[in-house]
Amino acid sequence: MEQLHQSVGLRPAVSRSSEVAERALDVLLAFAATEAAELGVTQIAAETGLDKSQVHRFLMALQKKGLVLRNEVTRRYSLGPRILDLSGATVRQPDAVLASAPYLARLRDASEETAGLAMRVGRYRVHVAQEESRHELRRRFEIGTPLPVEVGAFGKVLVAFGSLDGGDVTRRDGRASSRQSREFKRQLSHIVASGFAESHGERVPGIHSIAAPVRTPSGVMAIGVSGPVTRFTDARARDVLPLLLNAADELSSTLTS
C-alpha cells in the first residue's frame, strides 16, 4: 500500500493526519510567541503561515477541547484551562527531572543563581526543572512554557548538539528563519567545539545564561545557570563554567548508564 501511494504521487493518510496535527499545534504554540494575552485569527495566520479559514477551523477544534478560549467581546482567543494538563504532561519526565535535582541544587548553591534543565519539543524548547536562586532579584523559568529554540543559551545547546548544522530551525511558514544564517551556523559550530553556549539578554534583556548539553537515551537536554547580568557577570560565569560542565557530564552518565 505504501508503494502504491508513492507510485501515484500520494502520501499516506497517516502522513496527512500528521501534517494536520502539526498545523493545529502551530496554532496553539502561536500563543507562546507573543506576550499578548489574546490573539486574533489574523495574527495567528501571520504567525503560522496558514490562511485564516484554516486557523479558524483549528481554533474551533482546540476550543472544543478546552485548550483555547474565545472572548465574545473582542473576538480574540486566549489559552484555555486544559493547557495546564499539557504542561503537566510535558514536565513529567521522571528520570531526567528527578536525576537532575541534586545537580541543579549544587549549581544553584555554587553560582547563587537559578539553575535549570530544558528539553526540545519540536521547534521549541521547554524548561522542565529548576532550582531558583535565593536572591530576591532572580531569574525564574516558566516550567512547561514553549519558547523559541534558536534563541538563548539553552536553546542553542539543544540545536547545536541535537542537529549540528542547525538545518531544522525554520519558521513555521516553512521559510528560512533570519537566524538561519552563516553567523548562526558559525555560533552553533563554536558551541559544539567549546561544549557550552552563552547568551546575554537574547530573549530576556538583562539576563546572562550559560548552558551545556546533557545526553539522554532519548536525545539531548540542556542544563544551565541564568541570572541578572549585574550579578552573574562574565567573570562569575567563567568561575561557574567548570562546575556546569562537570554537572552536565555526570548527569549524562547517570541518565545513560
Short mmCIF file of N, CA and C in Angstrom, two decimals, residues 7-141:
data_model
loop_
_atom_site.label_atom_id
_atom_site.label_comp_id
_atom_site.label_asym_id
_atom_site.label_seq_id
_atom_site.Cartn_x
_atom_site.Cartn_y
_atom_site.Cartn_z
N SER A 7 3.76 5.53 -5.82
CA SER A 7 3.77 5.41 -7.28
C SER A 7 2.80 6.37 -7.93
N VAL A 8 1.72 6.73 -7.26
CA VAL A 8 0.75 7.65 -7.85
C VAL A 8 0.92 9.06 -7.32
N GLY A 9 2.01 9.28 -6.56
CA GLY A 9 2.30 10.63 -6.09
C GLY A 9 1.48 11.08 -4.91
N LEU A 10 0.92 10.12 -4.16
CA LEU A 10 0.13 10.47 -2.99
C LEU A 10 0.89 10.10 -1.74
N ARG A 11 0.62 10.82 -0.65
CA ARG A 11 1.22 10.48 0.62
C ARG A 11 0.21 9.69 1.44
N PRO A 12 0.71 8.81 2.31
CA PRO A 12 -0.20 8.01 3.12
C PRO A 12 -1.10 8.89 3.97
N ALA A 13 -2.27 8.35 4.31
CA ALA A 13 -3.22 9.11 5.12
C ALA A 13 -2.61 9.49 6.46
N VAL A 14 -1.76 8.61 7.03
CA VAL A 14 -1.16 8.91 8.32
C VAL A 14 -0.27 10.14 8.21
N SER A 15 0.39 10.32 7.04
CA SER A 15 1.22 11.50 6.85
C SER A 15 0.37 12.75 6.81
N ARG A 16 -0.75 12.68 6.09
CA ARG A 16 -1.64 13.84 6.03
C ARG A 16 -2.19 14.16 7.42
N SER A 17 -2.51 13.13 8.19
CA SER A 17 -3.00 13.34 9.54
C SER A 17 -1.94 14.00 10.41
N SER A 18 -0.69 13.59 10.22
CA SER A 18 0.40 14.18 10.98
C SER A 18 0.56 15.66 10.65
N GLU A 19 0.40 15.99 9.37
CA GLU A 19 0.52 17.39 8.96
C GLU A 19 -0.59 18.23 9.58
N VAL A 20 -1.81 17.69 9.60
CA VAL A 20 -2.92 18.42 10.20
C VAL A 20 -2.66 18.63 11.69
N ALA A 21 -2.17 17.58 12.36
CA ALA A 21 -1.88 17.69 13.79
C ALA A 21 -0.80 18.73 14.04
N GLU A 22 0.22 18.73 13.20
CA GLU A 22 1.32 19.69 13.38
C GLU A 22 0.82 21.12 13.19
N ARG A 23 -0.04 21.33 12.22
CA ARG A 23 -0.57 22.68 12.00
C ARG A 23 -1.44 23.13 13.16
N ALA A 24 -2.21 22.20 13.71
CA ALA A 24 -3.03 22.55 14.88
C ALA A 24 -2.14 22.94 16.06
N LEU A 25 -1.02 22.22 16.21
CA LEU A 25 -0.09 22.56 17.28
C LEU A 25 0.58 23.90 17.03
N ASP A 26 0.86 24.20 15.76
CA ASP A 26 1.43 25.50 15.43
C ASP A 26 0.49 26.63 15.84
N VAL A 27 -0.82 26.42 15.62
CA VAL A 27 -1.80 27.41 16.04
C VAL A 27 -1.76 27.57 17.56
N LEU A 28 -1.70 26.47 18.26
CA LEU A 28 -1.67 26.52 19.72
C LEU A 28 -0.41 27.20 20.23
N LEU A 29 0.72 26.85 19.61
CA LEU A 29 2.00 27.39 20.06
C LEU A 29 2.23 28.83 19.63
N ALA A 30 1.39 29.34 18.74
CA ALA A 30 1.49 30.75 18.36
C ALA A 30 1.32 31.65 19.58
N PHE A 31 0.57 31.17 20.58
CA PHE A 31 0.36 31.97 21.78
C PHE A 31 1.65 32.12 22.58
N ALA A 32 2.62 31.20 22.38
CA ALA A 32 3.89 31.29 23.10
C ALA A 32 4.83 32.29 22.46
N ALA A 33 4.54 32.69 21.24
CA ALA A 33 5.44 33.60 20.51
C ALA A 33 5.12 35.06 20.76
N THR A 34 4.18 35.34 21.63
CA THR A 34 3.78 36.72 21.90
C THR A 34 3.49 36.90 23.37
N GLU A 35 3.61 38.12 23.85
CA GLU A 35 3.26 38.41 25.24
C GLU A 35 1.81 38.86 25.37
N ALA A 36 1.12 38.98 24.24
CA ALA A 36 -0.28 39.41 24.27
C ALA A 36 -1.14 38.35 24.95
N ALA A 37 -2.11 38.81 25.73
CA ALA A 37 -2.99 37.88 26.43
C ALA A 37 -3.96 37.20 25.48
N GLU A 38 -4.31 37.89 24.39
CA GLU A 38 -5.25 37.35 23.42
C GLU A 38 -4.71 37.55 22.01
N LEU A 39 -5.09 36.65 21.11
CA LEU A 39 -4.70 36.74 19.71
C LEU A 39 -5.92 36.62 18.82
N GLY A 40 -5.92 37.37 17.72
CA GLY A 40 -6.98 37.25 16.74
C GLY A 40 -6.60 36.29 15.64
N VAL A 41 -7.56 35.91 14.83
CA VAL A 41 -7.33 34.97 13.74
C VAL A 41 -6.27 35.50 12.78
N THR A 42 -6.33 36.79 12.46
CA THR A 42 -5.37 37.38 11.52
C THR A 42 -3.95 37.29 12.07
N GLN A 43 -3.77 37.57 13.35
CA GLN A 43 -2.45 37.49 13.96
C GLN A 43 -1.91 36.07 13.93
N ILE A 44 -2.75 35.12 14.25
CA ILE A 44 -2.31 33.72 14.26
C ILE A 44 -1.96 33.26 12.85
N ALA A 45 -2.75 33.69 11.88
CA ALA A 45 -2.46 33.33 10.49
C ALA A 45 -1.10 33.87 10.07
N ALA A 46 -0.79 35.12 10.46
CA ALA A 46 0.50 35.70 10.12
C ALA A 46 1.65 34.97 10.79
N GLU A 47 1.43 34.53 12.02
CA GLU A 47 2.47 33.83 12.77
C GLU A 47 2.73 32.43 12.23
N THR A 48 1.68 31.74 11.81
CA THR A 48 1.82 30.34 11.41
C THR A 48 1.99 30.13 9.91
N GLY A 49 1.62 31.15 9.11
CA GLY A 49 1.68 30.97 7.67
C GLY A 49 0.47 30.24 7.10
N LEU A 50 -0.53 29.98 7.94
CA LEU A 50 -1.77 29.35 7.48
C LEU A 50 -2.76 30.42 7.03
N ASP A 51 -3.74 30.02 6.21
CA ASP A 51 -4.76 31.01 5.85
C ASP A 51 -5.79 31.10 6.97
N LYS A 52 -6.56 32.17 6.96
CA LYS A 52 -7.45 32.46 8.08
C LYS A 52 -8.54 31.40 8.26
N SER A 53 -8.99 30.82 7.16
CA SER A 53 -10.02 29.79 7.28
C SER A 53 -9.47 28.55 7.99
N GLN A 54 -8.21 28.19 7.70
CA GLN A 54 -7.59 27.07 8.40
C GLN A 54 -7.43 27.37 9.88
N VAL A 55 -6.94 28.56 10.17
CA VAL A 55 -6.75 28.96 11.56
C VAL A 55 -8.07 28.89 12.32
N HIS A 56 -9.12 29.36 11.70
CA HIS A 56 -10.44 29.35 12.36
C HIS A 56 -10.89 27.93 12.66
N ARG A 57 -10.68 27.02 11.72
CA ARG A 57 -11.08 25.61 11.94
C ARG A 57 -10.29 25.00 13.09
N PHE A 58 -8.99 25.26 13.10
CA PHE A 58 -8.17 24.70 14.17
C PHE A 58 -8.56 25.30 15.53
N LEU A 59 -8.85 26.59 15.56
CA LEU A 59 -9.26 27.21 16.81
C LEU A 59 -10.57 26.63 17.32
N MET A 60 -11.50 26.34 16.42
CA MET A 60 -12.76 25.72 16.82
C MET A 60 -12.52 24.36 17.47
N ALA A 61 -11.62 23.59 16.88
CA ALA A 61 -11.32 22.26 17.42
C ALA A 61 -10.62 22.38 18.77
N LEU A 62 -9.68 23.31 18.88
CA LEU A 62 -8.97 23.50 20.14
C LEU A 62 -9.91 24.03 21.22
N GLN A 63 -10.86 24.85 20.83
CA GLN A 63 -11.82 25.39 21.79
C GLN A 63 -12.69 24.27 22.36
N LYS A 64 -13.09 23.35 21.51
CA LYS A 64 -13.92 22.23 21.97
C LYS A 64 -13.19 21.39 23.03
N LYS A 65 -11.88 21.33 22.92
CA LYS A 65 -11.08 20.55 23.87
C LYS A 65 -10.65 21.36 25.08
N GLY A 66 -11.03 22.64 25.13
CA GLY A 66 -10.68 23.46 26.28
C GLY A 66 -9.27 23.99 26.26
N LEU A 67 -8.60 23.88 25.11
CA LEU A 67 -7.22 24.34 25.02
C LEU A 67 -7.12 25.83 24.71
N VAL A 68 -8.16 26.39 24.10
CA VAL A 68 -8.24 27.84 23.91
C VAL A 68 -9.63 28.31 24.30
N LEU A 69 -9.72 29.60 24.63
CA LEU A 69 -10.99 30.22 24.98
C LEU A 69 -11.23 31.41 24.05
N ARG A 70 -12.48 31.65 23.69
CA ARG A 70 -12.82 32.78 22.83
C ARG A 70 -13.50 33.87 23.64
N ASN A 71 -12.96 35.08 23.53
CA ASN A 71 -13.58 36.24 24.16
C ASN A 71 -14.66 36.76 23.23
N GLU A 72 -15.90 36.64 23.63
CA GLU A 72 -17.00 37.01 22.75
C GLU A 72 -17.08 38.51 22.51
N VAL A 73 -16.45 39.29 23.36
CA VAL A 73 -16.46 40.74 23.19
C VAL A 73 -15.40 41.17 22.17
N THR A 74 -14.16 40.71 22.37
CA THR A 74 -13.06 41.10 21.47
C THR A 74 -12.94 40.20 20.25
N ARG A 75 -13.58 39.02 20.32
CA ARG A 75 -13.49 38.01 19.27
C ARG A 75 -12.06 37.51 19.09
N ARG A 76 -11.32 37.57 20.16
CA ARG A 76 -9.95 37.06 20.17
C ARG A 76 -9.88 35.81 21.05
N TYR A 77 -8.74 35.14 20.98
CA TYR A 77 -8.59 33.87 21.68
C TYR A 77 -7.44 33.94 22.69
N SER A 78 -7.57 33.16 23.74
CA SER A 78 -6.51 33.01 24.73
C SER A 78 -6.37 31.53 25.06
N LEU A 79 -5.29 31.18 25.74
CA LEU A 79 -5.11 29.79 26.14
C LEU A 79 -6.16 29.40 27.18
N GLY A 80 -6.65 28.17 27.05
CA GLY A 80 -7.68 27.69 27.95
C GLY A 80 -7.13 26.91 29.13
N PRO A 81 -7.97 26.54 30.07
CA PRO A 81 -7.51 25.87 31.29
C PRO A 81 -6.86 24.52 31.07
N ARG A 82 -7.24 23.83 30.01
CA ARG A 82 -6.67 22.49 29.80
C ARG A 82 -5.24 22.52 29.31
N ILE A 83 -4.73 23.72 28.98
CA ILE A 83 -3.32 23.81 28.59
C ILE A 83 -2.43 23.41 29.75
N LEU A 84 -2.95 23.59 30.98
CA LEU A 84 -2.19 23.19 32.16
C LEU A 84 -1.98 21.68 32.20
N ASP A 85 -2.96 20.94 31.67
CA ASP A 85 -2.80 19.49 31.62
C ASP A 85 -1.64 19.11 30.71
N LEU A 86 -1.54 19.81 29.57
CA LEU A 86 -0.45 19.54 28.65
C LEU A 86 0.88 19.92 29.26
N SER A 87 0.91 21.06 29.95
CA SER A 87 2.15 21.49 30.59
C SER A 87 2.60 20.47 31.62
N GLY A 88 1.63 19.96 32.38
CA GLY A 88 1.98 18.96 33.37
C GLY A 88 2.52 17.70 32.74
N ALA A 89 1.94 17.29 31.62
CA ALA A 89 2.42 16.09 30.93
C ALA A 89 3.81 16.30 30.37
N THR A 90 4.08 17.52 29.90
CA THR A 90 5.38 17.80 29.32
C THR A 90 6.48 17.71 30.35
N VAL A 91 6.21 18.26 31.53
CA VAL A 91 7.28 18.30 32.52
C VAL A 91 7.42 16.99 33.29
N ARG A 92 6.52 16.06 33.08
CA ARG A 92 6.66 14.78 33.76
C ARG A 92 7.64 13.89 33.00
N GLN A 93 8.90 14.21 33.16
CA GLN A 93 9.99 13.41 32.62
C GLN A 93 10.73 12.85 33.83
N PRO A 94 10.17 11.81 34.47
CA PRO A 94 10.63 11.43 35.80
C PRO A 94 12.11 11.13 35.90
N ASP A 95 12.68 10.42 34.94
CA ASP A 95 14.09 10.07 35.05
C ASP A 95 14.97 11.31 35.04
N ALA A 96 14.79 12.15 34.03
CA ALA A 96 15.63 13.33 33.89
C ALA A 96 15.38 14.33 34.99
N VAL A 97 14.11 14.61 35.28
CA VAL A 97 13.80 15.63 36.29
C VAL A 97 14.28 15.20 37.67
N LEU A 98 13.99 13.97 38.05
CA LEU A 98 14.41 13.50 39.37
C LEU A 98 15.93 13.41 39.47
N ALA A 99 16.55 12.90 38.42
CA ALA A 99 18.01 12.76 38.46
C ALA A 99 18.70 14.11 38.46
N SER A 100 18.09 15.11 37.84
CA SER A 100 18.75 16.41 37.74
C SER A 100 18.71 17.21 39.04
N ALA A 101 17.80 16.88 39.94
CA ALA A 101 17.57 17.70 41.13
C ALA A 101 18.84 18.00 41.93
N PRO A 102 19.65 16.99 42.28
CA PRO A 102 20.85 17.32 43.08
C PRO A 102 21.87 18.14 42.30
N TYR A 103 21.96 17.94 40.99
CA TYR A 103 22.91 18.70 40.18
C TYR A 103 22.46 20.16 40.07
N LEU A 104 21.16 20.37 39.89
CA LEU A 104 20.65 21.73 39.82
C LEU A 104 20.83 22.45 41.16
N ALA A 105 20.58 21.74 42.25
CA ALA A 105 20.76 22.35 43.57
C ALA A 105 22.22 22.71 43.81
N ARG A 106 23.11 21.84 43.37
CA ARG A 106 24.54 22.10 43.54
C ARG A 106 24.97 23.32 42.73
N LEU A 107 24.47 23.42 41.49
CA LEU A 107 24.80 24.57 40.65
C LEU A 107 24.19 25.85 41.23
N ARG A 108 22.96 25.77 41.71
CA ARG A 108 22.32 26.93 42.33
C ARG A 108 23.13 27.43 43.51
N ASP A 109 23.57 26.50 44.37
CA ASP A 109 24.31 26.90 45.56
C ASP A 109 25.68 27.48 45.20
N ALA A 110 26.34 26.87 44.22
CA ALA A 110 27.68 27.33 43.85
C ALA A 110 27.65 28.68 43.13
N SER A 111 26.65 28.88 42.29
CA SER A 111 26.57 30.11 41.49
C SER A 111 25.76 31.21 42.16
N GLU A 112 24.89 30.80 43.09
CA GLU A 112 23.91 31.68 43.72
C GLU A 112 22.90 32.23 42.72
N GLU A 113 22.80 31.55 41.57
CA GLU A 113 21.83 31.92 40.54
C GLU A 113 20.91 30.74 40.27
N THR A 114 19.90 30.96 39.45
CA THR A 114 18.94 29.90 39.12
C THR A 114 19.55 28.91 38.15
N ALA A 115 19.41 27.64 38.47
CA ALA A 115 19.88 26.56 37.59
C ALA A 115 18.66 25.85 37.01
N GLY A 116 18.73 25.50 35.72
CA GLY A 116 17.56 24.90 35.08
C GLY A 116 17.91 23.80 34.10
N LEU A 117 16.90 23.04 33.73
CA LEU A 117 17.02 21.95 32.76
C LEU A 117 15.95 22.14 31.70
N ALA A 118 16.34 22.03 30.42
CA ALA A 118 15.40 22.25 29.33
C ALA A 118 15.50 21.12 28.31
N MET A 119 14.39 20.91 27.60
CA MET A 119 14.34 19.91 26.55
C MET A 119 13.76 20.53 25.30
N ARG A 120 13.95 19.86 24.18
CA ARG A 120 13.39 20.35 22.92
C ARG A 120 12.08 19.63 22.63
N VAL A 121 11.08 20.42 22.22
CA VAL A 121 9.80 19.89 21.78
C VAL A 121 9.51 20.50 20.42
N GLY A 122 9.83 19.77 19.36
CA GLY A 122 9.65 20.28 18.01
C GLY A 122 10.49 21.51 17.76
N ARG A 123 9.84 22.61 17.39
CA ARG A 123 10.54 23.86 17.11
C ARG A 123 10.75 24.72 18.35
N TYR A 124 10.47 24.17 19.50
CA TYR A 124 10.50 24.95 20.72
C TYR A 124 11.38 24.27 21.77
N ARG A 125 11.73 25.07 22.79
CA ARG A 125 12.37 24.50 23.98
C ARG A 125 11.42 24.69 25.15
N VAL A 126 11.48 23.76 26.08
CA VAL A 126 10.61 23.80 27.26
C VAL A 126 11.47 23.52 28.47
N HIS A 127 11.39 24.39 29.47
CA HIS A 127 12.11 24.14 30.72
C HIS A 127 11.28 23.19 31.57
N VAL A 128 11.94 22.15 32.08
CA VAL A 128 11.23 21.09 32.80
C VAL A 128 11.60 21.00 34.27
N ALA A 129 12.66 21.69 34.68
CA ALA A 129 13.07 21.65 36.09
C ALA A 129 13.93 22.87 36.39
N GLN A 130 13.93 23.30 37.64
CA GLN A 130 14.78 24.42 38.04
C GLN A 130 14.98 24.42 39.55
N GLU A 131 16.06 25.04 39.97
CA GLU A 131 16.31 25.37 41.36
C GLU A 131 16.55 26.86 41.38
N GLU A 132 15.61 27.62 41.94
CA GLU A 132 15.68 29.07 41.87
C GLU A 132 16.72 29.65 42.82
N SER A 133 17.34 30.73 42.36
CA SER A 133 18.25 31.49 43.20
C SER A 133 17.52 31.97 44.46
N ARG A 134 18.28 32.12 45.52
CA ARG A 134 17.68 32.60 46.76
C ARG A 134 17.68 34.13 46.84
N HIS A 135 18.29 34.77 45.87
CA HIS A 135 18.26 36.23 45.84
C HIS A 135 16.86 36.72 45.52
N GLU A 136 16.50 37.88 46.07
CA GLU A 136 15.19 38.44 45.79
C GLU A 136 15.04 38.77 44.31
N LEU A 137 16.10 39.34 43.72
CA LEU A 137 16.13 39.59 42.28
C LEU A 137 16.77 38.38 41.63
N ARG A 138 15.97 37.62 40.88
CA ARG A 138 16.48 36.37 40.34
C ARG A 138 15.79 36.02 39.03
N ARG A 139 16.43 35.12 38.28
CA ARG A 139 15.85 34.55 37.07
C ARG A 139 14.90 33.43 37.48
N ARG A 140 13.76 33.37 36.80
CA ARG A 140 12.80 32.30 37.06
C ARG A 140 12.30 31.76 35.73
N PHE A 141 12.46 30.46 35.51
CA PHE A 141 11.99 29.83 34.27
C PHE A 141 10.51 29.47 34.41
#
